[in-house]
mmCIF file with all atom_site columns, C-alpha atoms and ligand atoms in Angstrom:
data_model
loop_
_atom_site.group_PDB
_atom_site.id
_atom_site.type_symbol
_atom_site.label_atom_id
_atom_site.label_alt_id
_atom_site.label_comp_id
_atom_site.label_asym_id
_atom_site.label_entity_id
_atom_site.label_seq_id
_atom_site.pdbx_PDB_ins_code
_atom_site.Cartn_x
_atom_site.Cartn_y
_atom_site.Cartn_z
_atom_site.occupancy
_atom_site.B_iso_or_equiv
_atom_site.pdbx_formal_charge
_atom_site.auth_seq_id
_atom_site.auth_comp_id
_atom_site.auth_asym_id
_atom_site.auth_atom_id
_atom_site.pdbx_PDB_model_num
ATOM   1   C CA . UNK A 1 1   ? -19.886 108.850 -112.819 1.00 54.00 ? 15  UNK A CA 1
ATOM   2   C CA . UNK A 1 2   ? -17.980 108.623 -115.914 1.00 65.00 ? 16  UNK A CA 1
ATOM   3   C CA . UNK A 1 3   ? -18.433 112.270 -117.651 1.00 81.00 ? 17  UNK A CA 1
ATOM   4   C CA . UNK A 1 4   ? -15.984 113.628 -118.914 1.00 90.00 ? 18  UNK A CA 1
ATOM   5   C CA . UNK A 1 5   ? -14.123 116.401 -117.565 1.00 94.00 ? 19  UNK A CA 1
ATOM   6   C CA . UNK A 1 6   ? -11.333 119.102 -119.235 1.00 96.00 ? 20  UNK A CA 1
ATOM   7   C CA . UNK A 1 7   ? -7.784  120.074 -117.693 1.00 97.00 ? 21  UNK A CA 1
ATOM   8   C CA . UNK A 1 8   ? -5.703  122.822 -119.381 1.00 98.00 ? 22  UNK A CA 1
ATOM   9   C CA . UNK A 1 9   ? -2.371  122.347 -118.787 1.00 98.00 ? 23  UNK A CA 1
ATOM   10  C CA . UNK A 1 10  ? -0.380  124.790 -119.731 1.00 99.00 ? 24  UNK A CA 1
ATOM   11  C CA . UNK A 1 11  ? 3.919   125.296 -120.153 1.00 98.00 ? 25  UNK A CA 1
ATOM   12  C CA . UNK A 1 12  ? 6.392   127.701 -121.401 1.00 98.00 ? 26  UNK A CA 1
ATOM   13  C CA . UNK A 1 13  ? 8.575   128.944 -123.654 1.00 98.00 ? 27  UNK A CA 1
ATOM   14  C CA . UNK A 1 14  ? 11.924  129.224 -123.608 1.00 98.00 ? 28  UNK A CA 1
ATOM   15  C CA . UNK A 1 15  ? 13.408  131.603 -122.029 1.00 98.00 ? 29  UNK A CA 1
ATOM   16  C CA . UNK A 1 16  ? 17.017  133.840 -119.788 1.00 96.00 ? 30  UNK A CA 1
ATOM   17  C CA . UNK A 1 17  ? 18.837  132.628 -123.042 1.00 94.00 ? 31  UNK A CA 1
ATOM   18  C CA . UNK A 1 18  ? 17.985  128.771 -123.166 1.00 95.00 ? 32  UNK A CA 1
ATOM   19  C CA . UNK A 1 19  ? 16.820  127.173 -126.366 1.00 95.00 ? 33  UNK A CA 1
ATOM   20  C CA . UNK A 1 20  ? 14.557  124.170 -124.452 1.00 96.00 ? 34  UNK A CA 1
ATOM   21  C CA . UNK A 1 21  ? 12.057  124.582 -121.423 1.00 98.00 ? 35  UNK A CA 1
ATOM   22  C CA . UNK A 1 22  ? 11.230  120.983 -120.240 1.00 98.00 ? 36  UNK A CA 1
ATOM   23  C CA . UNK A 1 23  ? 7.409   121.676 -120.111 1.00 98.00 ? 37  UNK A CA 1
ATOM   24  C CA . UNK A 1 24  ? 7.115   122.853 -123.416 1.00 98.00 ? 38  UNK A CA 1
ATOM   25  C CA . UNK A 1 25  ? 8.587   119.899 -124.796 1.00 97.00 ? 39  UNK A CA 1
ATOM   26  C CA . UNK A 1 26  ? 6.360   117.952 -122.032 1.00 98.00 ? 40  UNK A CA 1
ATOM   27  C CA . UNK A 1 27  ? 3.148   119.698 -123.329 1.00 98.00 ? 41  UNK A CA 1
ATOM   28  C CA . UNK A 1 28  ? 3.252   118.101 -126.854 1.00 98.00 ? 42  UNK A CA 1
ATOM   29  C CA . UNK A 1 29  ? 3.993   114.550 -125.333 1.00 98.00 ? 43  UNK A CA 1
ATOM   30  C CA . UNK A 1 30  ? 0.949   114.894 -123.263 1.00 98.00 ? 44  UNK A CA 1
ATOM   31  C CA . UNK A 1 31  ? -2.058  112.213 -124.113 1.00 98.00 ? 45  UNK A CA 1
ATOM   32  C CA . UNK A 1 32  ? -5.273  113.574 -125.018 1.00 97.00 ? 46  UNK A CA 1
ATOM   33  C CA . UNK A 1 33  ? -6.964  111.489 -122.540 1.00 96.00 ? 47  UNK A CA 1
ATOM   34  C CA . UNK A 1 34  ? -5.436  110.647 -118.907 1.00 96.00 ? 48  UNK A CA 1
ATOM   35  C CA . UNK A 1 35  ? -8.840  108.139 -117.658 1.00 93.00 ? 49  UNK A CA 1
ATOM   36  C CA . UNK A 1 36  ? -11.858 110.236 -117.896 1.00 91.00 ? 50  UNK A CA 1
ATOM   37  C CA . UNK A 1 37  ? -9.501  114.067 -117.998 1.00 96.00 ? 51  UNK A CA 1
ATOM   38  C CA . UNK A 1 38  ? -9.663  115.376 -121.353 1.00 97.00 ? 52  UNK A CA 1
ATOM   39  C CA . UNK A 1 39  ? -6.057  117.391 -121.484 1.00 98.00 ? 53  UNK A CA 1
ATOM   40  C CA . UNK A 1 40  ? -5.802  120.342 -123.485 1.00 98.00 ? 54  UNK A CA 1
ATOM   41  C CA . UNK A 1 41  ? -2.526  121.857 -123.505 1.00 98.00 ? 55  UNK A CA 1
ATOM   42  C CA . UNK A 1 42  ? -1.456  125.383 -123.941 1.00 98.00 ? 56  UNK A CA 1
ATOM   43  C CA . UNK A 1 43  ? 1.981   127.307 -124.454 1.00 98.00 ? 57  UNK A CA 1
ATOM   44  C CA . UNK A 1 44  ? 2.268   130.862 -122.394 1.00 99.00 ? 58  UNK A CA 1
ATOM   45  C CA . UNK A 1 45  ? 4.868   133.096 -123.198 1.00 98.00 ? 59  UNK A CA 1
ATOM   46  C CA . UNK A 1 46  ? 7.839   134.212 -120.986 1.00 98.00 ? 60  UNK A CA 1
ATOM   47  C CA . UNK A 1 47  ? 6.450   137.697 -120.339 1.00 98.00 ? 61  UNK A CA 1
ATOM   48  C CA . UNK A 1 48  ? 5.224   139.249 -117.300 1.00 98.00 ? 62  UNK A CA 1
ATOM   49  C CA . UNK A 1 49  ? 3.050   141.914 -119.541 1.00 98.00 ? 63  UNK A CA 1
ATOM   50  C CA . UNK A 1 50  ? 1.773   139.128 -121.991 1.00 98.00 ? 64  UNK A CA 1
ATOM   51  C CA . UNK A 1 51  ? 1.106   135.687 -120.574 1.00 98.00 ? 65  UNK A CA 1
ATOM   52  C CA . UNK A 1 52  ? -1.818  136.256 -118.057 1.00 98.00 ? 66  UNK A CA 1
ATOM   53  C CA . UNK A 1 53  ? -4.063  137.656 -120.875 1.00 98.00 ? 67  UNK A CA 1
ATOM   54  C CA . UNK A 1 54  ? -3.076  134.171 -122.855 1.00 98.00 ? 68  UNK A CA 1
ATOM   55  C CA . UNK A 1 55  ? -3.876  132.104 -119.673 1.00 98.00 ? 69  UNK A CA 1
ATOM   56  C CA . UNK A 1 56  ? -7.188  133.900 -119.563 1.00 97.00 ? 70  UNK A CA 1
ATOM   57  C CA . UNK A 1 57  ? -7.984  133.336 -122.882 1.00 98.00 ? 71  UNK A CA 1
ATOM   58  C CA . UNK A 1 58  ? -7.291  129.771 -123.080 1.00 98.00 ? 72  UNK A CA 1
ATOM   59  C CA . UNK A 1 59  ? -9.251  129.248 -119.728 1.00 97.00 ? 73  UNK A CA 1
ATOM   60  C CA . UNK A 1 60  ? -12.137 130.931 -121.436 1.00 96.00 ? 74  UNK A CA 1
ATOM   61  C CA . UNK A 1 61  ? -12.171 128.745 -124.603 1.00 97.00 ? 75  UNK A CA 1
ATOM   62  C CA . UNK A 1 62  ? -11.572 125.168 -123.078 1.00 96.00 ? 76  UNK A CA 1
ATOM   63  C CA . UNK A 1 63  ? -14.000 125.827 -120.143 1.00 96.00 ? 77  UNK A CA 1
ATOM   64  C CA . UNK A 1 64  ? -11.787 122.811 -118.004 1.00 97.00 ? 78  UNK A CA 1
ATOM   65  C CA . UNK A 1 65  ? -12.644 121.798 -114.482 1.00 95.00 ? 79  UNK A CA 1
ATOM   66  C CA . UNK A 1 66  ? -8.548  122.019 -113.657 1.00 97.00 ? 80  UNK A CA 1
ATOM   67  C CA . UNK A 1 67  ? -5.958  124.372 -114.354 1.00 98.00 ? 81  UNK A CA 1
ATOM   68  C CA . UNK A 1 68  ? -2.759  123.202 -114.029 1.00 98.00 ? 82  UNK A CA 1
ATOM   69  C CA . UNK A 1 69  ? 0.174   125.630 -115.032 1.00 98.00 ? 83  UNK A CA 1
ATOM   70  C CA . UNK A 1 70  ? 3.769   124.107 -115.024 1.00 98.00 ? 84  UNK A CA 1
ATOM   71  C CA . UNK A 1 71  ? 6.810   126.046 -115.367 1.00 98.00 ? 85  UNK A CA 1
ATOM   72  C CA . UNK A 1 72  ? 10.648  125.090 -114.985 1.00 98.00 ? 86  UNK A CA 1
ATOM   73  C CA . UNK A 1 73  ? 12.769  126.383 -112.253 1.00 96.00 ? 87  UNK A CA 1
ATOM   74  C CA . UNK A 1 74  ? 16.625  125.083 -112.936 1.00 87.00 ? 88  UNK A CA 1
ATOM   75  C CA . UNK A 1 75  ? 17.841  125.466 -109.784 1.00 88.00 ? 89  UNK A CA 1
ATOM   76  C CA . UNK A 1 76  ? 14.982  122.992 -108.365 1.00 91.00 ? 90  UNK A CA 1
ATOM   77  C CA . UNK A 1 77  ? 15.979  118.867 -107.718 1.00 88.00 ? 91  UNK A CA 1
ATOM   78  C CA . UNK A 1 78  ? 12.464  117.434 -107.770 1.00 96.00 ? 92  UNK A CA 1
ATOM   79  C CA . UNK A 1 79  ? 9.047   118.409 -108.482 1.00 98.00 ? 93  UNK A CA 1
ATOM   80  C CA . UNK A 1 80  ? 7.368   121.065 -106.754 1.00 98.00 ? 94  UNK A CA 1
ATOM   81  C CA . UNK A 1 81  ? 4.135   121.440 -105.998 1.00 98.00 ? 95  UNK A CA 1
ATOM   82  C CA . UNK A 1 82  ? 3.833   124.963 -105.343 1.00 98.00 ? 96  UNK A CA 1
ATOM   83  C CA . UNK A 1 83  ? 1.074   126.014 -102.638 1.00 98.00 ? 97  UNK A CA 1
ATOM   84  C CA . UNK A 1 84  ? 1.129   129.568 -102.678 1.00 98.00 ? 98  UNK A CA 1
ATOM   85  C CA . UNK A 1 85  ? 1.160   132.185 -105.477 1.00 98.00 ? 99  UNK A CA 1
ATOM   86  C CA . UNK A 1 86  ? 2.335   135.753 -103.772 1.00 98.00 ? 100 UNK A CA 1
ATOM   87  C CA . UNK A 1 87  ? 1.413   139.312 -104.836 1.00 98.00 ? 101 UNK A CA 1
ATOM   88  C CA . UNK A 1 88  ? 5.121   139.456 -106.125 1.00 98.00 ? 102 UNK A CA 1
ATOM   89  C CA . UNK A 1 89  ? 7.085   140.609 -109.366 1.00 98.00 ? 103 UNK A CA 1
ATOM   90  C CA . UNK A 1 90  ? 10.709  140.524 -108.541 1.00 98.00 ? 104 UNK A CA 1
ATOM   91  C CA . UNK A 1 91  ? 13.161  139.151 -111.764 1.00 98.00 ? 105 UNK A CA 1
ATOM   92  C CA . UNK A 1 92  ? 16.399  138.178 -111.520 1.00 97.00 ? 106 UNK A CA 1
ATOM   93  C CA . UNK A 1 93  ? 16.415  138.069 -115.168 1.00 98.00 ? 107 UNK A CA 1
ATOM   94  C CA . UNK A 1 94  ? 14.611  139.857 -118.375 1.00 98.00 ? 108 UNK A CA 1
ATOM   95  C CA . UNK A 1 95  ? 11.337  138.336 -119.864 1.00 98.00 ? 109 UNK A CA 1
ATOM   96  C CA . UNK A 1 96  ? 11.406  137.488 -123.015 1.00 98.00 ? 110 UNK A CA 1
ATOM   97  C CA . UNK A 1 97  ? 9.943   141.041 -123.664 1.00 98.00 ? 111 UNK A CA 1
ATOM   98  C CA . UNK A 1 98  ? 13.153  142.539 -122.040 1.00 98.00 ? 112 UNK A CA 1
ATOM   99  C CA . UNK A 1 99  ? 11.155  143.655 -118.945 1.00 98.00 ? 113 UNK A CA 1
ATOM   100 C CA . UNK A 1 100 ? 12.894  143.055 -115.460 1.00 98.00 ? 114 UNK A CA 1
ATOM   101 C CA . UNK A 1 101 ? 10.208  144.306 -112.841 1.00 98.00 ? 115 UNK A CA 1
ATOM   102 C CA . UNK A 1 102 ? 11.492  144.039 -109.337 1.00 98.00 ? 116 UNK A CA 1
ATOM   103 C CA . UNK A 1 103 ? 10.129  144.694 -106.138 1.00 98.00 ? 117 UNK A CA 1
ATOM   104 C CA . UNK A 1 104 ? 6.428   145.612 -107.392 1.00 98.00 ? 118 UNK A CA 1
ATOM   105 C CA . UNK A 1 105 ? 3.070   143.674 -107.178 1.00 98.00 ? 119 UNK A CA 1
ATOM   106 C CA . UNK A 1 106 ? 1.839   141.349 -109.805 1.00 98.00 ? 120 UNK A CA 1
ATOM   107 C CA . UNK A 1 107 ? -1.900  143.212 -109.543 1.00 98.00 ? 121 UNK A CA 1
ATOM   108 C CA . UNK A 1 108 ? -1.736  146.120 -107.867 1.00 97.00 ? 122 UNK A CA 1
ATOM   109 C CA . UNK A 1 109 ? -4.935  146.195 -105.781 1.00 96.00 ? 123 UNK A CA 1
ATOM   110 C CA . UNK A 1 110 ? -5.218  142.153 -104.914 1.00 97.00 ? 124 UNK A CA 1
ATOM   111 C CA . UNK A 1 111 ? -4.419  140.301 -101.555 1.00 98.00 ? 125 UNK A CA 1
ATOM   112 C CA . UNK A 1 112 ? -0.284  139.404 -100.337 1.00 98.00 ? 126 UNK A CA 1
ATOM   113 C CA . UNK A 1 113 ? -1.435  136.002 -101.522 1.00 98.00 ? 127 UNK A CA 1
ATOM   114 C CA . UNK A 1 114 ? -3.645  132.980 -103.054 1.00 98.00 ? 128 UNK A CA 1
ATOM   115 C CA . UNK A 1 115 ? -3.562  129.176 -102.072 1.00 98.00 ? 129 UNK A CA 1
ATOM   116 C CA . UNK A 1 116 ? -3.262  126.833 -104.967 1.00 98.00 ? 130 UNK A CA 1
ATOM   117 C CA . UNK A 1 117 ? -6.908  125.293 -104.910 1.00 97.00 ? 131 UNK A CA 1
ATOM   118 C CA . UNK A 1 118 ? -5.512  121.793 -106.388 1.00 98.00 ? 132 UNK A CA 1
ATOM   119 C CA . UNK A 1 119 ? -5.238  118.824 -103.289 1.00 97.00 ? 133 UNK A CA 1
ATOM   120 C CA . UNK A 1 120 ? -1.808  119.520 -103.444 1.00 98.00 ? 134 UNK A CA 1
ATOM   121 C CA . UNK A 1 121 ? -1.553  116.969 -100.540 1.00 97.00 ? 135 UNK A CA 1
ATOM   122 C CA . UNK A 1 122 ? -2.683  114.570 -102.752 1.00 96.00 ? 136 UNK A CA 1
ATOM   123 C CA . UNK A 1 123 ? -1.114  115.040 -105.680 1.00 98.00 ? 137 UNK A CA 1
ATOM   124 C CA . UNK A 1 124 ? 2.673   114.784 -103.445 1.00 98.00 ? 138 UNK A CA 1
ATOM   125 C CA . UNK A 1 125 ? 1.876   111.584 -102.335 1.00 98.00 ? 139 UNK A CA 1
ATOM   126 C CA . UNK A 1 126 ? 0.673   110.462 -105.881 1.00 98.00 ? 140 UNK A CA 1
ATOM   127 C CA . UNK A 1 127 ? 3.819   111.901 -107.170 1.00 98.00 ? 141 UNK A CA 1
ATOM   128 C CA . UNK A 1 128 ? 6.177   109.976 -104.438 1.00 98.00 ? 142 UNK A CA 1
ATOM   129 C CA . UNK A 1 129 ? 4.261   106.767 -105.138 1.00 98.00 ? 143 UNK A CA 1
ATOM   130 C CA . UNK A 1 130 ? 5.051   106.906 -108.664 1.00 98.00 ? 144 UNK A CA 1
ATOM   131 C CA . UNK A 1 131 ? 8.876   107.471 -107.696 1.00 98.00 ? 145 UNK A CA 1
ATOM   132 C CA . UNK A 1 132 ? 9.108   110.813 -108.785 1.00 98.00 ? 146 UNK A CA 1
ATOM   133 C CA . UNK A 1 133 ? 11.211  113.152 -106.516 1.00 97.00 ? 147 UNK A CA 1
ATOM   134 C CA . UNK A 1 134 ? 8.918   115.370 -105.380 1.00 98.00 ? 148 UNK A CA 1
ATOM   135 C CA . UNK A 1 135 ? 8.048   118.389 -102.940 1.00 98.00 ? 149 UNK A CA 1
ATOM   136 C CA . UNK A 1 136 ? 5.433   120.837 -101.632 1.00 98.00 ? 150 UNK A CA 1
ATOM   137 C CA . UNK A 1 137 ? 6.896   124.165 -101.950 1.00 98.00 ? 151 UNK A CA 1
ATOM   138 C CA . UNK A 1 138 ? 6.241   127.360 -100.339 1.00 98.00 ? 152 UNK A CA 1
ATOM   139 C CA . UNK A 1 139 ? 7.075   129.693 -102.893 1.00 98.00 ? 153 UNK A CA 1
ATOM   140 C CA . UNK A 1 140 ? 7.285   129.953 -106.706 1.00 98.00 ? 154 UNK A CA 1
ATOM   141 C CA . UNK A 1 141 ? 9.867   132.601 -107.118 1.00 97.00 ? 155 UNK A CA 1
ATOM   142 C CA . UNK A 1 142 ? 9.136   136.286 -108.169 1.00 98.00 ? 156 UNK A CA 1
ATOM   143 C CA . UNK A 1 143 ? 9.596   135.862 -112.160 1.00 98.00 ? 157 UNK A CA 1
ATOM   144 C CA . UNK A 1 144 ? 7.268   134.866 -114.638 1.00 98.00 ? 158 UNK A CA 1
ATOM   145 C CA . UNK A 1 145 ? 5.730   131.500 -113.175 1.00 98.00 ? 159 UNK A CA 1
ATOM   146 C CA . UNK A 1 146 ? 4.648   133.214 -109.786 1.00 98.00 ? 160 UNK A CA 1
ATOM   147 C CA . UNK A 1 147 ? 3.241   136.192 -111.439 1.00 98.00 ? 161 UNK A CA 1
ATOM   148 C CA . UNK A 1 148 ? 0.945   133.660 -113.454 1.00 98.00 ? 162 UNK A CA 1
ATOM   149 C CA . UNK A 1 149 ? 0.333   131.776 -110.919 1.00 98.00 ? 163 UNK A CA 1
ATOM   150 C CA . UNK A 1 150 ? -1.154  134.546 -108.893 1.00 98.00 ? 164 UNK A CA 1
ATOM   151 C CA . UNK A 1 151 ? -3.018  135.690 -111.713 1.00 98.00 ? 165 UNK A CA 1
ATOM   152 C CA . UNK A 1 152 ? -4.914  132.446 -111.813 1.00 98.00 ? 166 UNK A CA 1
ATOM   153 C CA . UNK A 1 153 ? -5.581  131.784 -108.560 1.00 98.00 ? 167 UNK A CA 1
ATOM   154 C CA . UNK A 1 154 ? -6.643  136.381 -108.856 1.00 97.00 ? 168 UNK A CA 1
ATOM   155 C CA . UNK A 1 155 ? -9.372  134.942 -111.658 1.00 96.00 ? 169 UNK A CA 1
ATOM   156 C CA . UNK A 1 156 ? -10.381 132.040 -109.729 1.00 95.00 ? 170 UNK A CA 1
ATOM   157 C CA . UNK A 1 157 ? -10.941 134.298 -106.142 1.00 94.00 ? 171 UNK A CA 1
ATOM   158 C CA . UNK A 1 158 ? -13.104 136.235 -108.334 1.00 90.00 ? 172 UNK A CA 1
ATOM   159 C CA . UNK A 1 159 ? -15.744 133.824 -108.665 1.00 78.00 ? 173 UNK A CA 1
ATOM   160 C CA . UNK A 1 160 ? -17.992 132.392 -111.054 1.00 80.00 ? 174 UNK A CA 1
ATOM   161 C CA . UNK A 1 161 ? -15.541 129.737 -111.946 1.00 83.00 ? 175 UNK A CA 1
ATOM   162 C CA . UNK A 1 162 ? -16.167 126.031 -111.487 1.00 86.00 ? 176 UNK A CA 1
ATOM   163 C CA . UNK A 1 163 ? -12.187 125.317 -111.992 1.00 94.00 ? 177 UNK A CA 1
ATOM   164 C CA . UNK A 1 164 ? -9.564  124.725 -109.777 1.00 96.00 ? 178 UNK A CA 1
ATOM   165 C CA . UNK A 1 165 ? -6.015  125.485 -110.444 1.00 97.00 ? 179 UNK A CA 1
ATOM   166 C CA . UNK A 1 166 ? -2.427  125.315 -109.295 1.00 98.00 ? 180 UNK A CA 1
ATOM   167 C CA . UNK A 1 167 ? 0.999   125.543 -110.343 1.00 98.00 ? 181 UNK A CA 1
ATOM   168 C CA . UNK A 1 168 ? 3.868   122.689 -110.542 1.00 98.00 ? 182 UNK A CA 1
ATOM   169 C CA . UNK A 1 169 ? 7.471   123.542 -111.143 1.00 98.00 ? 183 UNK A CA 1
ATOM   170 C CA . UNK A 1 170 ? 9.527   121.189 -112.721 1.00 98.00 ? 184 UNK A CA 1
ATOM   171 C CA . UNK A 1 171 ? 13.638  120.795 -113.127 1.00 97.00 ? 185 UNK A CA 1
ATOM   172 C CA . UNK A 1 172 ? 15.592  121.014 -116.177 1.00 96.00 ? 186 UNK A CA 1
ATOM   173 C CA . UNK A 1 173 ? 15.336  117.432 -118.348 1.00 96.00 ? 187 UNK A CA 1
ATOM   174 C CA . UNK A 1 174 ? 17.729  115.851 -120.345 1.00 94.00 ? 188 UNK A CA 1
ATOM   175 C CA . UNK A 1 175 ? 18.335  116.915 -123.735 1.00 93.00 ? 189 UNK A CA 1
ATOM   176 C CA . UNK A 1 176 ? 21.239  115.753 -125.880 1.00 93.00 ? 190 UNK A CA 1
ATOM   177 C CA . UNK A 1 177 ? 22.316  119.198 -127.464 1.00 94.00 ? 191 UNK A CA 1
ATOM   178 C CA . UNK A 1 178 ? 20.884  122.097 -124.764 1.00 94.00 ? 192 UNK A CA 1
ATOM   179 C CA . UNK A 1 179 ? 20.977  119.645 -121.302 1.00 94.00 ? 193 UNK A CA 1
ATOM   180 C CA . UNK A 1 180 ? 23.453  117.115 -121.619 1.00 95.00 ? 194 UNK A CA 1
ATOM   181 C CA . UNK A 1 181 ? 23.994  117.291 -117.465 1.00 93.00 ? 195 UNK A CA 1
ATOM   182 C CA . UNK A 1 182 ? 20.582  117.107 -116.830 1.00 93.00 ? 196 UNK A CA 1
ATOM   183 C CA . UNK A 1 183 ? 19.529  113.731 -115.324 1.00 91.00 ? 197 UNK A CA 1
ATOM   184 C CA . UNK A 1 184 ? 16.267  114.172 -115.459 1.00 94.00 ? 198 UNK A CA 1
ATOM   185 C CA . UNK A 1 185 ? 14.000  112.028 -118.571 1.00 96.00 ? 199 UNK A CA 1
ATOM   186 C CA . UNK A 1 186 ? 11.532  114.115 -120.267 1.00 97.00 ? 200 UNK A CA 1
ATOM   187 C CA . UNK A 1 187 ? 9.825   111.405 -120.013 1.00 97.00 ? 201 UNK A CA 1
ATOM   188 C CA . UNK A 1 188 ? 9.684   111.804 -116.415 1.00 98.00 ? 202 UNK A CA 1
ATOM   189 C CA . UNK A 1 189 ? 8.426   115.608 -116.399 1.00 98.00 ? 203 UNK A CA 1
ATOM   190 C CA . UNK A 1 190 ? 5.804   113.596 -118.878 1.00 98.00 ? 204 UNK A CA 1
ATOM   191 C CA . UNK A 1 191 ? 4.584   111.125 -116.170 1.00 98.00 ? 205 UNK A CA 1
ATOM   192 C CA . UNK A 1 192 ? 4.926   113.538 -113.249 1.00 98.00 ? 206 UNK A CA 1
ATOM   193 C CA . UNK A 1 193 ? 2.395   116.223 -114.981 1.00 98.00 ? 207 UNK A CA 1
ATOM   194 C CA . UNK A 1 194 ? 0.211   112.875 -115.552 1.00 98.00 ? 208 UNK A CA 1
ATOM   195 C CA . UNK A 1 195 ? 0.416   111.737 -112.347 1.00 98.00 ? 209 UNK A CA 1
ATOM   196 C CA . UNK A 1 196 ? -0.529  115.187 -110.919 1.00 98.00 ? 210 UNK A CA 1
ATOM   197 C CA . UNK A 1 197 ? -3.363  115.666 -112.972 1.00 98.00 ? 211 UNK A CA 1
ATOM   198 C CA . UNK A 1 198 ? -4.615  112.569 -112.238 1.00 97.00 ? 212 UNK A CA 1
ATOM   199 C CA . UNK A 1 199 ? -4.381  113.536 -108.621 1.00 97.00 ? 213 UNK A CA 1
ATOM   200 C CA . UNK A 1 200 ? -6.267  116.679 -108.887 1.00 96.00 ? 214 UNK A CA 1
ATOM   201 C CA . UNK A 1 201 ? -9.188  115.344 -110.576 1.00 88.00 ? 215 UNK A CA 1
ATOM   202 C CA . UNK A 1 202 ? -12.144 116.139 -109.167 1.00 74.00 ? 216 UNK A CA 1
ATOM   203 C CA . UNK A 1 203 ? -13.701 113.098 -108.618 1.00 65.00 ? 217 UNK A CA 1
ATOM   204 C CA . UNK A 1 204 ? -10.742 112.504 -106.261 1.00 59.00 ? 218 UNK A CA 1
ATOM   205 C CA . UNK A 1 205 ? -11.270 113.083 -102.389 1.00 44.00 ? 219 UNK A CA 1
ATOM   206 C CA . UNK A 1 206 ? -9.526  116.906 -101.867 1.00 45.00 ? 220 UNK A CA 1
ATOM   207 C CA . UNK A 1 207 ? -6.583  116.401 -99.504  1.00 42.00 ? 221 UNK A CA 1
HETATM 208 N N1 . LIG B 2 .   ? 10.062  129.160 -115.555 1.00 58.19 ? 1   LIG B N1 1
HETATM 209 C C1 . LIG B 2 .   ? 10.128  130.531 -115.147 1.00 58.19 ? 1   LIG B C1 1
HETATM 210 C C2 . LIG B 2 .   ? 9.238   131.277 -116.081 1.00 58.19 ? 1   LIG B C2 1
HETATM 211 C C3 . LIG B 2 .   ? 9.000   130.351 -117.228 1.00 58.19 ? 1   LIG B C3 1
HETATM 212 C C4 . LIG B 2 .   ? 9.454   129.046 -116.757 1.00 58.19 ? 1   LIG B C4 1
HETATM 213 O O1 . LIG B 2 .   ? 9.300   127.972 -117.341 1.00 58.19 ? 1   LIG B O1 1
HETATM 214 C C5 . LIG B 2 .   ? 9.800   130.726 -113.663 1.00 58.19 ? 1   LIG B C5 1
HETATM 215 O O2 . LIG B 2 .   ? 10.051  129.798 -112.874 1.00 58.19 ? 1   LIG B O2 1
HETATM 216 O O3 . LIG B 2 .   ? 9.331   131.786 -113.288 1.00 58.19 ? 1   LIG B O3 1
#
């Protein structure tokens, strides 16, 4: 079939004192189209108390058959395809609200845990075939990107919602005044969220 279908891919903001995050500048190189995946792109904020409500709402505007959230974890050497969110708040650093929650649950009465429902399988080997250092990993951290994470895959468990969704972490990329080490192309973060999406289509085989 050739009908259309909608992915929301969403990034962040900058944030622990950085003036670049390598998805947001990703998110407005995006291409409106990736084959027959209409990509809509949204930016969440760095805040534990703010950014699920803005996930929500975006989800309920574009209506899109995949979620993808992407986030950037500095300390990471490839791409990571994270496969489970955890029932975790637990900063190392202030949001960008100046909240540091540590040690408490992301939503109080939900399960330890959600699986990403994207073919993350899939989507790795896509990734490595496209020569992008890549990984599946088993956690997402306890700041900000885990605690939406989990709130995604919380609104997908709840039902009535045709989407699937996961999260993909992505290093630091090169920029000549904030990452000057960084050997990583935006470009590269670019192609890797293509490549992803493309995976998780849903007219792909799951895997
Ligand atoms: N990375 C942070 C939050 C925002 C971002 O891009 C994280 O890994 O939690």
């Amino acid at each position: 079939s050739r009908k259309l279908m909608r992915a929301l891919v969403t990034g962040f903001e900058a944030f622990g004192g950085d003036s670049v995050n390598a998805t947001q500048s990703a998110l407005k190189r995006l291409p409106p189209f990736i084959k027959q995946l209409e990509i809509e792109t949204l930016l969440l904020p760095v805040s534990f108390a703010r950014a699920p409500a803005v996930l929500a709402a975006g989800i309920e505007q574009f209506a899109p058959e995949v979620v993808l959230c992407t986030g950037e974890a500095g300390d990471r050497h490839g791409f990571c395809l994270e496969r489970v969110a955890t029932n975790l708040c637990d900063a190392r650093i202030p949001d960008n609200d100046g909240a540091r929650p540590t040690g408490c649950k992301s939503i109080e009465d939900g399960p330890a845990a959600y699986f990403s429902t994207l073919p993350v399988n899939n989507m790795l080997a896509a990734l490595r075939g496209a020569g992008l250092p890549s990984e599946i990993s088993n956690s997402a951290g306890g700041y900000v990107c885990n605690h939406v994470f989990y709130a995604l895959m919380h609104m997908a468990a709840a039902g009535g919602h045709r989407w699937r969704g996961g999260f993909l972490h992505v290093p630091q990329a090169f920029d000549a005044v904030a990452r000057p080490q960084a050997r990583l192309l935006l470009d590269d973060v670019v192609r890797a969220i293509v490549v992803a999406l493309d995976a998780a289509a849903p007219h792909r085989a799951a895997g």
